Amino acid sequence: MTETARQTPADAVTAMVDHVLTLAATWPNWDGKPAHVDDRVHTPHKAIRRVADHLIDHLAELEARLAGEEPQPDHWHASAITTEADLAPFTPQDLDEARSRLTRLARVWANRLDALGEEQLDDSPGEGWSFRELARHLEGSTYYADAVGDLS
């Protein structure tokens, strides 16, 4: 997924979440065997956790930079660890929770990005990627869901 002339940064983030949730709709079929991709272990719960954490982490960075503050460093263990909760069965109720959580996070991102002007998107305050680049970076969160895959 790359930004096209018609795709806004907000569209990039919401499309990423839509992709993740489309795959997640198949995860109640998960057989409990983690996927091993690259040097990591991947499960449905871990994929949802990582996508949500990634959205939260960079949203906190964006908001801090807009407020003229230094972003707080993150202390996530990221995908380097697999928790007991990551290994739990992924139920239809878990899918409902993931839909609510990720859809709301995507809307917060979309609303914030849509409120920024082109200059703020490309010449963003503070150190780091521009906010447009942050949105494109978040598109890469599909990696976690793609690692689990379509389990239909």
Tab-separated table of C-alpha atoms in Angstrom:
chain	number	residue	atom	x	y	z
A	1	MET	CA	0.000	0.000	0.000
A	2	THR	CA	1.484	3.290	-1.053
A	3	GLU	CA	0.132	6.791	-1.041
A	4	THR	CA	-1.361	7.737	-4.372
A	5	ALA	CA	-2.492	11.121	-5.620
A	6	ARG	CA	-5.977	10.349	-4.265
A	7	GLN	CA	-4.968	8.609	-1.054
A	8	THR	CA	-4.471	10.939	1.875
A	9	PRO	CA	-2.290	10.068	4.867
A	10	ALA	CA	-5.541	9.434	6.772
A	11	ASP	CA	-6.635	6.999	4.055
A	12	ALA	CA	-3.315	5.165	4.376
A	13	VAL	CA	-3.886	4.540	8.082
A	14	THR	CA	-7.539	3.544	7.754
A	15	ALA	CA	-6.756	1.238	4.804
A	16	MET	CA	-4.052	-0.467	6.873
A	17	VAL	CA	-6.531	-1.105	9.701
A	18	ASP	CA	-9.140	-2.337	7.212
A	19	HIS	CA	-6.581	-4.808	5.823
A	20	VAL	CA	-5.669	-6.044	9.301
A	21	LEU	CA	-9.321	-6.481	10.288
A	22	THR	CA	-10.129	-8.310	7.049
A	23	LEU	CA	-7.478	-10.885	7.920
A	24	ALA	CA	-8.492	-10.909	11.591
A	25	ALA	CA	-12.016	-11.921	10.558
A	26	THR	CA	-10.519	-15.326	9.673
A	27	TRP	CA	-8.570	-15.771	12.901
A	28	PRO	CA	-11.286	-17.434	14.977
A	29	ASN	CA	-10.220	-20.418	12.803
A	30	TRP	CA	-6.690	-20.293	14.277
A	31	ASP	CA	-5.436	-23.754	15.289
A	32	GLY	CA	-3.286	-22.425	18.133
A	33	LYS	CA	0.019	-22.954	16.310
A	34	PRO	CA	2.067	-19.744	16.128
A	35	ALA	CA	3.424	-18.696	12.754
A	36	HIS	CA	7.205	-18.345	12.554
A	37	VAL	CA	8.097	-15.531	10.164
A	38	ASP	CA	11.515	-13.950	9.977
A	39	ASP	CA	12.966	-14.434	13.478
A	40	ARG	CA	9.661	-13.855	15.296
A	41	VAL	CA	6.652	-15.763	16.537
A	42	HIS	CA	3.269	-14.452	15.395
A	43	THR	CA	-0.241	-15.143	16.681
A	44	PRO	CA	-3.584	-13.413	16.161
A	45	HIS	CA	-3.551	-11.672	19.552
A	46	LYS	CA	0.054	-10.600	19.098
A	47	ALA	CA	-0.743	-9.113	15.684
A	48	ILE	CA	-3.618	-7.059	17.120
A	49	ARG	CA	-1.451	-5.995	20.076
A	50	ARG	CA	1.392	-4.891	17.819
A	51	VAL	CA	-0.845	-2.935	15.430
A	52	ALA	CA	-2.546	-1.159	18.335
A	53	ASP	CA	0.774	-0.452	20.064
A	54	HIS	CA	2.236	0.929	16.843
A	55	LEU	CA	-0.737	3.260	16.347
A	56	ILE	CA	-0.583	4.438	19.983
A	57	ASP	CA	3.182	4.920	19.979
A	58	HIS	CA	3.264	7.116	16.897
A	59	LEU	CA	0.097	8.991	17.858
A	60	ALA	CA	1.762	9.919	21.144
A	61	GLU	CA	4.814	11.058	19.152
A	62	LEU	CA	2.695	13.167	16.777
A	63	GLU	CA	0.762	14.814	19.605
A	64	ALA	CA	3.902	15.557	21.633
A	65	ARG	CA	5.598	17.127	18.636
A	66	LEU	CA	2.534	19.272	17.884
A	67	ALA	CA	2.554	20.426	21.520
A	68	GLY	CA	6.242	21.349	21.266
A	69	GLU	CA	7.307	18.557	23.618
A	70	GLU	CA	9.857	15.832	23.256
A	71	PRO	CA	8.077	12.534	22.559
A	72	GLN	CA	8.363	10.041	25.390
A	73	PRO	CA	10.536	7.101	24.452
A	74	ASP	CA	8.588	3.902	24.072
A	75	HIS	CA	9.388	0.898	26.229
A	76	TRP	CA	7.392	-1.705	24.296
A	77	HIS	CA	8.876	-5.139	24.088
A	78	ALA	CA	7.352	-5.087	20.630
A	79	SER	CA	7.376	-8.305	18.653
A	80	ALA	CA	10.480	-9.584	20.449
A	81	ILE	CA	8.317	-11.223	23.103
A	82	THR	CA	5.297	-13.466	22.962
A	83	THR	CA	3.127	-13.222	26.049
A	84	GLU	CA	0.794	-15.859	27.471
A	85	ALA	CA	-2.098	-13.664	26.337
A	86	ASP	CA	-0.705	-13.735	22.784
A	87	LEU	CA	-1.106	-17.531	22.791
A	88	ALA	CA	-4.784	-17.538	23.787
A	89	PRO	CA	-7.435	-18.705	21.327
A	90	PHE	CA	-8.783	-15.876	19.143
A	91	THR	CA	-12.551	-15.922	19.528
A	92	PRO	CA	-15.344	-14.050	17.744
A	93	GLN	CA	-15.520	-11.838	20.853
A	94	ASP	CA	-11.806	-11.051	20.481
A	95	LEU	CA	-12.499	-10.066	16.879
A	96	ASP	CA	-15.274	-7.721	18.042
A	97	GLU	CA	-12.891	-6.142	20.573
A	98	ALA	CA	-10.158	-5.773	17.937
A	99	ARG	CA	-12.605	-4.140	15.529
A	100	SER	CA	-13.686	-1.629	18.158
A	101	ARG	CA	-10.151	-0.869	19.315
A	102	LEU	CA	-8.450	-0.584	15.916
A	103	THR	CA	-11.328	1.195	14.180
A	104	ARG	CA	-11.381	3.854	16.909
A	105	LEU	CA	-7.608	4.275	16.780
A	106	ALA	CA	-7.739	4.613	12.996
A	107	ARG	CA	-10.448	7.283	13.296
A	108	VAL	CA	-8.390	9.247	15.839
A	109	TRP	CA	-5.460	9.119	13.422
A	110	ALA	CA	-7.610	10.044	10.424
A	111	ASN	CA	-9.224	12.971	12.233
A	112	ARG	CA	-5.859	14.291	13.406
A	113	LEU	CA	-4.176	13.905	10.015
A	114	ASP	CA	-7.116	15.459	8.160
A	115	ALA	CA	-6.943	18.485	10.494
A	116	LEU	CA	-3.334	19.182	9.496
A	117	GLY	CA	-2.465	21.305	6.502
A	118	GLU	CA	-0.190	20.119	3.733
A	119	GLU	CA	2.694	22.123	5.211
A	120	GLN	CA	2.285	20.482	8.630
A	121	LEU	CA	2.099	17.050	7.016
A	122	ASP	CA	5.344	17.582	5.105
A	123	ASP	CA	7.264	20.013	7.333
A	124	SER	CA	6.272	18.639	10.707
A	125	PRO	CA	7.553	20.121	13.972
A	126	GLY	CA	10.212	18.387	16.016
A	127	GLU	CA	12.659	15.647	15.193
A	128	GLY	CA	11.739	12.615	13.134
A	129	TRP	CA	9.707	11.697	10.118
A	130	SER	CA	7.167	14.117	8.735
A	131	PHE	CA	3.610	13.287	9.727
A	132	ARG	CA	2.928	12.178	6.148
A	133	GLU	CA	5.894	9.794	6.459
A	134	LEU	CA	4.585	8.565	9.836
A	135	ALA	CA	1.277	7.639	8.179
A	136	ARG	CA	3.142	5.759	5.441
A	137	HIS	CA	5.259	4.057	8.096
A	138	LEU	CA	2.097	2.891	9.877
A	139	GLU	CA	1.014	1.163	6.670
A	140	GLY	CA	3.797	-1.301	7.429
A	141	SER	CA	1.817	-2.535	10.427
A	142	THR	CA	0.111	-4.906	8.015
A	143	TYR	CA	3.277	-7.008	8.474
A	144	TYR	CA	1.979	-8.419	11.767
A	145	ALA	CA	-1.376	-9.436	10.339
A	146	ASP	CA	0.168	-10.740	7.124
A	147	ALA	CA	2.486	-12.919	9.222
A	148	VAL	CA	-0.563	-14.653	10.686
A	149	GLY	CA	-2.307	-14.608	7.319
A	150	ASP	CA	-5.739	-15.497	6.036
A	151	LEU	CA	-6.930	-18.531	7.992
A	152	SER	CA	-10.209	-19.123	6.167
